[in-house]
Short mmCIF file of C-alpha atoms in Angstrom, two decimals:
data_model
loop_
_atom_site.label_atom_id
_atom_site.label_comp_id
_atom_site.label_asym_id
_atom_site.label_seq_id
_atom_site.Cartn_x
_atom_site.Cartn_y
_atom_site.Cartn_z
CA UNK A 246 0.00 0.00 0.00
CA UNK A 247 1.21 3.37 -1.09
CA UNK A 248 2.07 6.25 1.77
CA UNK A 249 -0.99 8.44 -0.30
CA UNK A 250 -3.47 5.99 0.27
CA UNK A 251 -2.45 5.27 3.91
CA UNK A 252 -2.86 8.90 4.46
CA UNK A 253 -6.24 9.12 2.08
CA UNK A 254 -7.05 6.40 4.72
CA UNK A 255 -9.61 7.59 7.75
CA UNK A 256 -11.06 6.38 11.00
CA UNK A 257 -14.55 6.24 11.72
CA UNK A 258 -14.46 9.39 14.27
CA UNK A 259 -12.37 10.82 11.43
CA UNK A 260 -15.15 10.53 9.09
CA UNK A 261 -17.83 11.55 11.84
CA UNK A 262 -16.31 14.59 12.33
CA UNK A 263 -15.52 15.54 8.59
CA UNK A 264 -19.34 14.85 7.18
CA UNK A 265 -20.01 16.96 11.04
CA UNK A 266 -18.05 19.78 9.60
CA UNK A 267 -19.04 19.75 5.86
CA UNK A 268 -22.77 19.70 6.70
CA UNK A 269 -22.03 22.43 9.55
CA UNK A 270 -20.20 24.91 6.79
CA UNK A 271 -23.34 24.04 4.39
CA UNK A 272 -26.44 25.42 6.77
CA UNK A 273 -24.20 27.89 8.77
CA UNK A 274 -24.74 26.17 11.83
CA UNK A 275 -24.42 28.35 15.09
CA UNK A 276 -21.19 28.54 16.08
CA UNK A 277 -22.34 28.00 19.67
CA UNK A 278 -24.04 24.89 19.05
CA UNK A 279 -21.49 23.48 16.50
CA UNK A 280 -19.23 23.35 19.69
CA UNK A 281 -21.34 21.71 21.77
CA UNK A 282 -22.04 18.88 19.18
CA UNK A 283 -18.73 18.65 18.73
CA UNK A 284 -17.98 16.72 21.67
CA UNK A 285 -19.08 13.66 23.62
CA UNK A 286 -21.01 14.76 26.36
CA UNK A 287 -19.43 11.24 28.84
CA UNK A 288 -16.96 8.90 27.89
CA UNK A 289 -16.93 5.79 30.26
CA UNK A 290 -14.69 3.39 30.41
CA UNK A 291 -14.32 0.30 32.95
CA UNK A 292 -12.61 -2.40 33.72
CA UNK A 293 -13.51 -5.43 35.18
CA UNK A 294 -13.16 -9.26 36.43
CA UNK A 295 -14.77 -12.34 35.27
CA UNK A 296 -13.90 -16.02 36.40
CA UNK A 297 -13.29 -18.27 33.36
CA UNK A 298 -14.66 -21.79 33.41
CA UNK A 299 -11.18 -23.44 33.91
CA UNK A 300 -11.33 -20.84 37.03
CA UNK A 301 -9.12 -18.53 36.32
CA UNK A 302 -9.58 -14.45 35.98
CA UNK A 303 -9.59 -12.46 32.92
CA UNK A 304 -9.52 -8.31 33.01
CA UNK A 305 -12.31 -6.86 30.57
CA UNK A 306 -12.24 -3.70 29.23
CA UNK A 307 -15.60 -1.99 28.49
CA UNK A 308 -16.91 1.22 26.82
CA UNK A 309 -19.90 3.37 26.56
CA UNK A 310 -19.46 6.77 25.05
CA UNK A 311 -22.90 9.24 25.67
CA UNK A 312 -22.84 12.05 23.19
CA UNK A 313 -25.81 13.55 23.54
CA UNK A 314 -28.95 13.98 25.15
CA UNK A 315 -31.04 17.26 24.27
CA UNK A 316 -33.98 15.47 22.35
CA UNK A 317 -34.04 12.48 25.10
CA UNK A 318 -32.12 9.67 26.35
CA UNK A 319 -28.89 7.96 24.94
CA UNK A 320 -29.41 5.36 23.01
CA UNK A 321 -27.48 2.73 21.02
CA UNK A 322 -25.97 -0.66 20.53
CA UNK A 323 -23.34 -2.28 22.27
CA UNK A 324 -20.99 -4.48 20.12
CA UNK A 325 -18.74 -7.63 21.78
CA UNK A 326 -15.91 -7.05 19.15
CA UNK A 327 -11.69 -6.66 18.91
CA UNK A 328 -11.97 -3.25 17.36
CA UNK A 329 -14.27 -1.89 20.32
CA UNK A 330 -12.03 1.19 21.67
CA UNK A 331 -12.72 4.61 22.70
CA UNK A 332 -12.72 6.19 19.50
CA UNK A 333 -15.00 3.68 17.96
CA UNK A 334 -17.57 4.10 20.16
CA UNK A 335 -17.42 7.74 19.86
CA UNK A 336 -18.00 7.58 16.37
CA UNK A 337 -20.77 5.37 16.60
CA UNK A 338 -22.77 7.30 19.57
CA UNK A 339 -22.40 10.59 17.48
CA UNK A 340 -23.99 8.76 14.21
CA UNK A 341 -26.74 7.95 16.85
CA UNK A 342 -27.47 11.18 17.61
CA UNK A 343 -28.14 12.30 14.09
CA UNK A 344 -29.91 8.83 13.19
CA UNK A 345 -32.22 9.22 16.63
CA UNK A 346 -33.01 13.33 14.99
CA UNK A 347 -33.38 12.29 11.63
CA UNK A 348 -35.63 9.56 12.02
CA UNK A 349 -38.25 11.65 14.30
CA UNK A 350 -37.19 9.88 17.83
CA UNK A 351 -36.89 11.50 21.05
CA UNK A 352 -33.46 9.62 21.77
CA UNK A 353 -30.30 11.12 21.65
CA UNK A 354 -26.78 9.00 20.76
CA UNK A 355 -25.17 6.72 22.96
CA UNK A 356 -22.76 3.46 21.68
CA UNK A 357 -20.30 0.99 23.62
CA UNK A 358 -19.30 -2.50 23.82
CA UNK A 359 -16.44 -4.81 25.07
CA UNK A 360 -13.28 -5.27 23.27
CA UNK A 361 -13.20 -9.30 22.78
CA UNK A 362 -13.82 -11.64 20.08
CA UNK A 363 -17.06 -13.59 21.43
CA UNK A 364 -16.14 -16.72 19.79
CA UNK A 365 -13.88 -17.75 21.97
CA UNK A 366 -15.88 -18.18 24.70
CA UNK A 367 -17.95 -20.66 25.78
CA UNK A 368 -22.18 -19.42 26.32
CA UNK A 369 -21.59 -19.49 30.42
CA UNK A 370 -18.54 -16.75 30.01
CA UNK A 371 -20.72 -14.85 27.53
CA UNK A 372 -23.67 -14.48 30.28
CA UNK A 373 -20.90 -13.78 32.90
CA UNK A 374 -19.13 -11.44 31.07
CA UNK A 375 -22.40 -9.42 30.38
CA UNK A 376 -23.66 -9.29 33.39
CA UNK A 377 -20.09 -8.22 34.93
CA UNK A 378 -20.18 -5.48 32.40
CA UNK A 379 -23.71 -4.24 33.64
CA UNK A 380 -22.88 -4.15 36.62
CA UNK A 381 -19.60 -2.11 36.24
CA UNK A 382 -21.69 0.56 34.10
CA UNK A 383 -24.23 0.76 37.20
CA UNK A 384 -26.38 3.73 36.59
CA UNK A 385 -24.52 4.44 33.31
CA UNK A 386 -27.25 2.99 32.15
CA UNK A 387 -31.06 3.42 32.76
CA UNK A 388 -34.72 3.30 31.16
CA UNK A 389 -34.81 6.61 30.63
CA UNK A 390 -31.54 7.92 31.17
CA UNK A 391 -29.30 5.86 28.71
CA UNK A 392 -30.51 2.54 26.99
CA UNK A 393 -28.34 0.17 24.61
CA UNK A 394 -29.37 -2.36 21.98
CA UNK A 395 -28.06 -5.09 20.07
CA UNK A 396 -24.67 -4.29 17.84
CA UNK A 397 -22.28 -6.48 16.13
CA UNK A 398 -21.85 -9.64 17.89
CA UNK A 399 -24.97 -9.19 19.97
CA UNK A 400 -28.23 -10.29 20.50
CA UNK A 401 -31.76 -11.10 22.67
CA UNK A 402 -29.72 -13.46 24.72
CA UNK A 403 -27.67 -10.59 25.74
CA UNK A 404 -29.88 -7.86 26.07
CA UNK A 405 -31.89 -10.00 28.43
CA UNK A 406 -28.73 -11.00 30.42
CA UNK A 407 -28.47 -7.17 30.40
CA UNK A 408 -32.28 -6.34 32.07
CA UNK A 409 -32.07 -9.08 34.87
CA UNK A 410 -29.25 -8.01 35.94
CA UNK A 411 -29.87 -4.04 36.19
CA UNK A 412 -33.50 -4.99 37.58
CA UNK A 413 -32.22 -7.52 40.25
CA UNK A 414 -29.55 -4.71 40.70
CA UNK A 415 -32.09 -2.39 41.82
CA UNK A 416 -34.38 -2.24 45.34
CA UNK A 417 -36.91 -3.98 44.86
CA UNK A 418 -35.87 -5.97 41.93
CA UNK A 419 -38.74 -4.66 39.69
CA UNK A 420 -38.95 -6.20 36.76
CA UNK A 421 -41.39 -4.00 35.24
CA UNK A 422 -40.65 -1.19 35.84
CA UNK A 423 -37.10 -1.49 34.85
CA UNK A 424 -37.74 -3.72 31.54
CA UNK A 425 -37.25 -1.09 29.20
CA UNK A 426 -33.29 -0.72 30.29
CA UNK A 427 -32.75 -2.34 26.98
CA UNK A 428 -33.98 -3.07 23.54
CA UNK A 429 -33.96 -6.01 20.80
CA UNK A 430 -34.73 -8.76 23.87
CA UNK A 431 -36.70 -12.03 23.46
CA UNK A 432 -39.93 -11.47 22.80
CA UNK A 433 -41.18 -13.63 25.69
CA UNK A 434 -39.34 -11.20 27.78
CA UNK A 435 -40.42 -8.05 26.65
CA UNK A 436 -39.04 -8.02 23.24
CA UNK A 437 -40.76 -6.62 20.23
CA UNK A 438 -42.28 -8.70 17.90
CA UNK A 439 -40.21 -7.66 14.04
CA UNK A 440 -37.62 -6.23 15.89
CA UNK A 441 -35.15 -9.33 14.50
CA UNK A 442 -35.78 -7.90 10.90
CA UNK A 443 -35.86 -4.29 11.72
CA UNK A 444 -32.91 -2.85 10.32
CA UNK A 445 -32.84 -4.90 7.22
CA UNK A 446 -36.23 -4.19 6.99
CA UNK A 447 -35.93 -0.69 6.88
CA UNK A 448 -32.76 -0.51 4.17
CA UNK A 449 -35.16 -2.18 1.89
CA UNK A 450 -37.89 0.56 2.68
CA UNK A 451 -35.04 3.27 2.25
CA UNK A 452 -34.14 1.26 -1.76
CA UNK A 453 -37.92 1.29 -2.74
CA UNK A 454 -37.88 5.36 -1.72
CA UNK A 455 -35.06 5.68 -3.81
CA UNK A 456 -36.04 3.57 -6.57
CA UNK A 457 -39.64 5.33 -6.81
CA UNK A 458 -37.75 8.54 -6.87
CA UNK A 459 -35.37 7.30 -9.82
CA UNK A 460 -38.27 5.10 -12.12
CA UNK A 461 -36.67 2.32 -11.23
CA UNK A 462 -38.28 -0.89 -10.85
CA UNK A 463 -36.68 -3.43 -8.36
CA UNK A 464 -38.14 -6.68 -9.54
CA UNK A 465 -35.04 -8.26 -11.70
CA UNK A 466 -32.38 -5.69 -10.31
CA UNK A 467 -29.44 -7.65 -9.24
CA UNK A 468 -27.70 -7.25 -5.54
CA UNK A 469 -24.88 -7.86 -3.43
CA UNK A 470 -24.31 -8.09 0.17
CA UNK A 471 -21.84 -7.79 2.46
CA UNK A 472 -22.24 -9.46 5.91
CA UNK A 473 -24.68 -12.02 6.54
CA UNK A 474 -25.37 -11.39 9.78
CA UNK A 475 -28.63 -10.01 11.11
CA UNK A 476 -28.93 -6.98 8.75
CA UNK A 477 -27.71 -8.43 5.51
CA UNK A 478 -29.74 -11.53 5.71
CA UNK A 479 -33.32 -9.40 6.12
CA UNK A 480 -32.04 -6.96 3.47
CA UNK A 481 -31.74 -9.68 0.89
CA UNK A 482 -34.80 -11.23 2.20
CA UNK A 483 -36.80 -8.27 1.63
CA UNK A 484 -35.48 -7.69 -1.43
CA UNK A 485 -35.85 -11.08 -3.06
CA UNK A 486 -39.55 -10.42 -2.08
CA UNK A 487 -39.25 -7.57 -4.57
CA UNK A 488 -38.16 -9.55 -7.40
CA UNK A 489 -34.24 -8.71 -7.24
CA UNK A 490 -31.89 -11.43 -7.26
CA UNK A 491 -28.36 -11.72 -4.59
CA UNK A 492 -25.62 -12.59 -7.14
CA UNK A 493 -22.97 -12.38 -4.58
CA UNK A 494 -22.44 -12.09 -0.49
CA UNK A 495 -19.14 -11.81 1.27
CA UNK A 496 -18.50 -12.29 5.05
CA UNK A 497 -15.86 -13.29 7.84
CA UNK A 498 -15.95 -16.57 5.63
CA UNK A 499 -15.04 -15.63 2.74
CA UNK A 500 -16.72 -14.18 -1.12
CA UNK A 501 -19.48 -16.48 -2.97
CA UNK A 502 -21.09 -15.63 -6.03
CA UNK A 503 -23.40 -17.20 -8.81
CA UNK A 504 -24.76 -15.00 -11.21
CA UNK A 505 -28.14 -16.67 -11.92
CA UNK A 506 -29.28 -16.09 -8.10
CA UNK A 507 -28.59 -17.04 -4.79
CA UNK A 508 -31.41 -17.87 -2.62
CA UNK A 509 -31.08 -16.22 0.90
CA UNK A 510 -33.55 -18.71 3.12
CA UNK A 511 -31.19 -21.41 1.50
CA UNK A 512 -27.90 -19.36 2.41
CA UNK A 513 -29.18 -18.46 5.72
CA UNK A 514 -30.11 -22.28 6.63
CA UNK A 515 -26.26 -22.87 5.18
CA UNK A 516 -24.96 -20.17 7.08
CA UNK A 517 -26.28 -21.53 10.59
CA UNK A 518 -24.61 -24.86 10.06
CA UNK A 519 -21.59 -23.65 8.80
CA UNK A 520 -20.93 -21.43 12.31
CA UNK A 521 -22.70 -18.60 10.78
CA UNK A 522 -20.58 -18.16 7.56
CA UNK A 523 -21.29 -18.17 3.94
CA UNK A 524 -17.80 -19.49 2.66
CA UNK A 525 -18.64 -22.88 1.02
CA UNK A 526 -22.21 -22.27 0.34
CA UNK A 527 -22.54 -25.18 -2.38
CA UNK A 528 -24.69 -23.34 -4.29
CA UNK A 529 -22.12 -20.85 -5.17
CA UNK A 530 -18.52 -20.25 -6.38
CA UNK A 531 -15.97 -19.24 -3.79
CA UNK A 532 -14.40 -15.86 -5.68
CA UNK A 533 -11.86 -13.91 -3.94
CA UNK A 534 -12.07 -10.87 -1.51
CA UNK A 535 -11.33 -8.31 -3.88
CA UNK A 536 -13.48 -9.84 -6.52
CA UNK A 537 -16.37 -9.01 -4.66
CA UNK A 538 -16.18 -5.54 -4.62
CA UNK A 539 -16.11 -5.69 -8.45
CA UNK A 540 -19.32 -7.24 -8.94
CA UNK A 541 -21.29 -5.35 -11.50
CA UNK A 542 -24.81 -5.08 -9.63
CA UNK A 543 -27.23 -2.49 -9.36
CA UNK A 544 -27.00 -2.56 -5.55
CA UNK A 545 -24.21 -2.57 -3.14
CA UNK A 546 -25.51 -3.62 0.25
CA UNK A 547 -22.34 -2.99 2.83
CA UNK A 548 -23.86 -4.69 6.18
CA UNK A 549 -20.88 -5.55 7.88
CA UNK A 550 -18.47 -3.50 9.32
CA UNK A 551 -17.34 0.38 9.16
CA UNK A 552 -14.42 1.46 6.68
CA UNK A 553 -14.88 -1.52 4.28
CA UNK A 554 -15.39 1.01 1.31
CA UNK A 555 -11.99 2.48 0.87
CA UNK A 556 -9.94 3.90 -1.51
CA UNK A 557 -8.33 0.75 -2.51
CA UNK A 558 -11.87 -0.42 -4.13
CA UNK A 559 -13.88 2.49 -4.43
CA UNK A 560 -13.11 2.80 -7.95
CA UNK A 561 -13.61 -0.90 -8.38
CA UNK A 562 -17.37 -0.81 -7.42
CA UNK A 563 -19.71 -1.47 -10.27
CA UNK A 564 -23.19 -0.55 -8.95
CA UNK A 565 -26.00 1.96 -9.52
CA UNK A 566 -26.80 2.50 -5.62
CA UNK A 567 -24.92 1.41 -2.54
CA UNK A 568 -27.17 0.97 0.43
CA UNK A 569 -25.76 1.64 3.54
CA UNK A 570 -26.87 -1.24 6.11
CA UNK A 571 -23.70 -0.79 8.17
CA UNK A 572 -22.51 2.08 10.62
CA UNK A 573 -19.77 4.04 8.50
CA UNK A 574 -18.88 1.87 5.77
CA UNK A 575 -17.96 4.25 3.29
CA UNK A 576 -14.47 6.50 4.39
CA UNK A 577 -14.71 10.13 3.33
CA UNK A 578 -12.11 10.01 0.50
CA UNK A 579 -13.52 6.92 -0.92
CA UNK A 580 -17.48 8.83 -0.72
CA UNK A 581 -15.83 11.21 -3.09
CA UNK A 582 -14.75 9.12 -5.51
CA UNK A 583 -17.93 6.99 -5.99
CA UNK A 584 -20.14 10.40 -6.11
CA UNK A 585 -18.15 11.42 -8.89
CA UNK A 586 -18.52 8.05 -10.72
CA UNK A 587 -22.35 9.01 -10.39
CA UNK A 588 -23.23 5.93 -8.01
CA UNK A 589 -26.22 6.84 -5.59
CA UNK A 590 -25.07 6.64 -1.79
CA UNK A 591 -27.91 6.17 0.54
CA UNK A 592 -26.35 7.21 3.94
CA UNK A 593 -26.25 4.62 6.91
CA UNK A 594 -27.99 7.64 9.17
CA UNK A 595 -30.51 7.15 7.02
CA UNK A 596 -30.76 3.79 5.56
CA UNK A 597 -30.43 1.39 8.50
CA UNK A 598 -32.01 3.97 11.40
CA UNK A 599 -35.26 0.81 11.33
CA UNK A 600 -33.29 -0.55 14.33
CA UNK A 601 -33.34 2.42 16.06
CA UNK A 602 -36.75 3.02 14.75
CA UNK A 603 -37.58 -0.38 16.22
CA UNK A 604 -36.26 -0.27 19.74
CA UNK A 605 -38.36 3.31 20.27
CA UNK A 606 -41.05 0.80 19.08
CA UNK A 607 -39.81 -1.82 21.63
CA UNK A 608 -39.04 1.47 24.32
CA UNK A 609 -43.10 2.15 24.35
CA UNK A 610 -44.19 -0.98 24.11
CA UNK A 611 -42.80 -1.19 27.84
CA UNK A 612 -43.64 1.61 28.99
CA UNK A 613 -47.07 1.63 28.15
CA UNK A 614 -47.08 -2.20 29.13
CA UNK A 615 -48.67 -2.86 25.42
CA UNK A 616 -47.98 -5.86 22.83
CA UNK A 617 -47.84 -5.03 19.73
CA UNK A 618 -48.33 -7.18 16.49
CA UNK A 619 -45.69 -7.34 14.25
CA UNK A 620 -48.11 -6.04 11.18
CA UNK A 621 -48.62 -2.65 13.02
CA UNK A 622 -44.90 -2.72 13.61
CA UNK A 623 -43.36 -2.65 10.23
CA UNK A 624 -46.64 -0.58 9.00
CA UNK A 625 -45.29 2.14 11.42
CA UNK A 626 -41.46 1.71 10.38
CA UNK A 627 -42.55 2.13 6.72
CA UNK A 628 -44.02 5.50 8.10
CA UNK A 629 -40.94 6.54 9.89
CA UNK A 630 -38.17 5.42 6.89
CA UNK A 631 -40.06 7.50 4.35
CA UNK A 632 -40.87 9.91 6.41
CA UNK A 633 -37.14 10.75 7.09
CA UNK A 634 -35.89 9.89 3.33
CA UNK A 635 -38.84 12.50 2.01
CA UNK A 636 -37.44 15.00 4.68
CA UNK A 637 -33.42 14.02 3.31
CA UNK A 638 -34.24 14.31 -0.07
CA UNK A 639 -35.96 17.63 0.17
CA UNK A 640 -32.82 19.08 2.36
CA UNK A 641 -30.93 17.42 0.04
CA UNK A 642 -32.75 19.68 -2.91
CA UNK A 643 -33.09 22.49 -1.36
CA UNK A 644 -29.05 22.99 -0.12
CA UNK A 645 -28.05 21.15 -3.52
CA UNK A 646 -26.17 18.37 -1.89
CA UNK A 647 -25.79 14.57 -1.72
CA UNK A 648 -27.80 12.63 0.30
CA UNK A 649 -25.22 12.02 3.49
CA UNK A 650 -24.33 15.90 4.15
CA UNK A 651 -28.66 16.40 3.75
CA UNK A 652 -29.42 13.73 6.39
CA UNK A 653 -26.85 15.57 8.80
CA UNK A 654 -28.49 19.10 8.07
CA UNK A 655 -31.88 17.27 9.39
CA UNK A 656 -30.23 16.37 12.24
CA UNK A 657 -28.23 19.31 12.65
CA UNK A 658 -31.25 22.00 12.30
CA UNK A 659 -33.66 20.09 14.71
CA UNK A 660 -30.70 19.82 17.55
CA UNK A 661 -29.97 23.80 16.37
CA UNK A 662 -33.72 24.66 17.06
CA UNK A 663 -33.87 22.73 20.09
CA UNK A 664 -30.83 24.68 21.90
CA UNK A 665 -32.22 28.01 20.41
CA UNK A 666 -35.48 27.56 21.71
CA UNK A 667 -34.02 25.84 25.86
CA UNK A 668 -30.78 27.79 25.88
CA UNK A 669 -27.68 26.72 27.63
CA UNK A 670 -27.87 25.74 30.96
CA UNK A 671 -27.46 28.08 33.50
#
C-alpha cells in the first residue's frame, strides 16, 4: 500500500467529524451549538473481572461513550468485538445522535461494547461477562436515562442478560418497571415482535424510496451483500420479495457468487450450520475478496463493518446505488470518488435507522405495558423510513447536496432549534 493511500485512509471518528463539519459549513450552523455537538457529552470506560470456566480471571475492558442527550435519552448498541475502543464508540454514539433526529425519535446517541472476540468463549462466560459489564456501568445505564441495543456480535440473549441483571440490581428488583433498560430482547421477555428484521427491513424501505424517486423498478435488479449477519440476511430477504436477485455475499468466511441467483432462506439455513458463515455455500462459487467488490450489480448492500469502502476499491465498485446497512462503511475520500462516478449513496444515518426506529417501538411498548403485532410494527417503520428519506431528499434539494451531508443538516437543524429555543444551561 502506497504512503498516499495510507494517508487518504480515515477512521470512523475521522469521518464523523468531517461529514459533522461539511454539513455544519453548508447550513451555517451556530457557532455555539457546532461546539457543543462537537464533543461527547461522557466517555466511560471500565474495567472489570470475570472467572473463566477453567477458574481462572480475565480483566475486561468496556466502553460506553454518551454524546448527547437534548432530544431524550442515549441510546445505542453495544458491540462484543476486537476493534471496540474509545474512538469507535465515539463515532458510533455521534452517528446515533443524528440517526435518533433524523428519524423523528426522542433519543439522543449513545454506543459501547467490550473489546473481545465472542467466539472464543464458551455461552456461560458470555452471560458472565455481560452481566459483569452491567454491573460495572451501574447507573450508566437506565430506562430513561441511557438505553443500549443489540450491535455487532450481539443479540436477545444478551440484552436480556443485560435487564435481569440491572432490575435484580435495583431495590426492589422490579422487573417492570425497569424492563425497558434495553432493547432487541426475546420477545417472551419483553421483546418486540419484528424487531429481528428491523434494520434490514428498513434498508429495503429506504431502496424502494429511492427507486420510486429514480423510475426504477426493483423486480429483476441484481444485488450484493456484504455481511450475513442479522442486517444483511433481512435486506436480501426483503429484497428477493421484490423480485431482485443476490448474485454475490461476502463475510468473515469468505466471497461467494453465482450469477443466476442465490437464494437467501437457503444461504441463511447454510450459514447456521456452517458457524454462521457463507464461505462454502454449495450453491455458489468461492471468488476472492477483492473480486467481490467488483461485482457489476445495481445494488451494493455494505452490512458488515465500518471502513470496508476504501480507496483501494472504491473505484472498483460497479453498482447503480450502494445501500448503507452498516454504521460508517464508506471512508470520506472513498465517498468522493464513488459520487463522482455518479453511483447513488444512501447514507447509513438514514438507511439502517429501522433498528433504532424499532427499539423506540420496543421502548413504548414497555412503557405503556402494550404488545404489539408485528403487522402494526413494520406498517409504522414504513411511516418513519419514508418519512425521514422525504425529509433528506428535500434538504438534500433544497441545499443542492448529496444525500449524506442532507441527512446531517436534518439532524443538525432540529438539535440547532432545540438549543435556540431551551438555551444553555445556566
Amino acid at each position: 500500500m502506497s504512503n498516499e493511500t495510507e494517508k487518504k485512509r480515515t477512521g470512523m471518528y475521522e469521518n464523523v467529524m468531517h461529514e459533522f463539519n461539511k454539513a455544519a459549513d453548508k447550513m451555517n450552523l451556530d457557532p455555539g451549538v457546532r461546539k457543543i455537538l462537537a464533543s461527547t457529552q461522557n466517555e466511560i470506560v471500565v474495567h472489570f473481572p470475570v472467572k473463566m470456566d477453567d477458574g481462572s480471571i480475565e480483566v475486561f475492558t468496556g466502553y460506553r461513550v454518551q454524546h448527547n442527550n437534548a432530544l431524550g435519552p442515549y441510546k445505542g448498541g453495544l458491540r462484543y468485538h476486537p476493534t471496540v475502543d474509545i474512538d469507535a464508540a465515539k463515532a458510533l454514539a455521534t452517528w446515533m445522535t443524528w440517526k435518533s433526529a433524523i428519524a423523528g425519535l426522542p433519543y439522543g446517541g449513545g454506543k459501547g461494547g467490550i473489546q473481545i472476540d465472542p467466539s472464543k468463549y464458551s455461552k456461560g462466560e458470555l452471560e458472565r461477562i455481560t452481566r459483569r459489564f452491567t454491573y460495572a456501568l451501574g447507573d450508566n445505564i437506565g430506562p430513561d436515562y441511557d438505553i443500549p441495543a443489540p450491535d455487532v456480535n450481539t443479540n436477545a440473549q444478551i440484552m436480556a442478560w443485560i435487564s435481569d441483571t440491572y432490575a435484580s440490581a435495583k431495590s426492589p428488583a422490579n422487573r417492570s418497571v425497569n424492563l425497558h433498560v434495553v432493547t432487541g430482547k426475546p420477545v417472551v421477555s419483553g421483546g418486540l415482535a419484528g424487531r429481528d428484521r428491523a434494520t434490514g427491513f428498513g434498508v429495503v424501505t429506504a431502496i424502494k424510496k429511492w427507486a420510486k424517486k429514480n423510475n426504477v423498478d426493483l423486480n429483476g435488479k441484481t444485488y450484493i451483500v456484504q455481511g450475513f449477519g442479522n442486517v444483511g440476511y433481512w435486506a436480501a430477504h426483503f429484497l428477493h420479495k421484490e423480485g431482485a436477485k443476490l448474485i454475490a455475499v461476502q463475510d468473515h468466511t469468505g466471497s461467494i457468487a453465482n450469477a443466476n441467483g442465490i437464494d437467501p432462506e437457503e444461504l441463511s439455513a447454510y450459514a447456521k450450520t456452517n458457524k454462521g458463515g457463507v464461505g462454502g455455500f454449495e450453491k455458489a462459487q468461492k471468488i476472492e475478496n477483492a473480486e467481490f467488490w467488483k461485482t457489476p450489480c445495481d445494488i451494493l448492500i455494505p452490512a458488515a463493518l465500518g471502513n470496508q469502502i476504501t480507496v483501494d476499491n472504491a473505484n472498483e465498485i460497479k453498482a447503480t446505488l450502494i445501500a448503507e446497512g452498516a454504521n460508517g462503511p464508506t471512508d470520506a475520500a472513498a465517498e468522493e470518488i464513488i459520487l463522482k462516478k455518479g453511483i447513488h449513496i444512501i447514507p447509513d444515518i438514514l438507511c439502517n435507522s429501522g433498528g433504532v426506529i424499532g427499539s423506540y417501538f420496543e421502548w413504548l411498548q414497555n412503557k405503556r405495558a402494550e404488545i404489539w403485532k408485528i403487522e402494526e410494527v413494520l406498517e409504522k417503520l414504513n411511516d418513519k423510513i419514508e418519512t425521514a428519506f422525504d425529509n433528506v431528499v428535500s434538504c438534500a434539494e433544497r441545499y443542492k447536496t448529496d444525500y449524506r451531508t442532507a441527512a446531517y443538516i436534518v439532524a443538525l437543524e432540529k438539535l440547532e432549534q432545540v438549543y435556540k429555543e431551551r438555551g444553555v444551561f445556566p
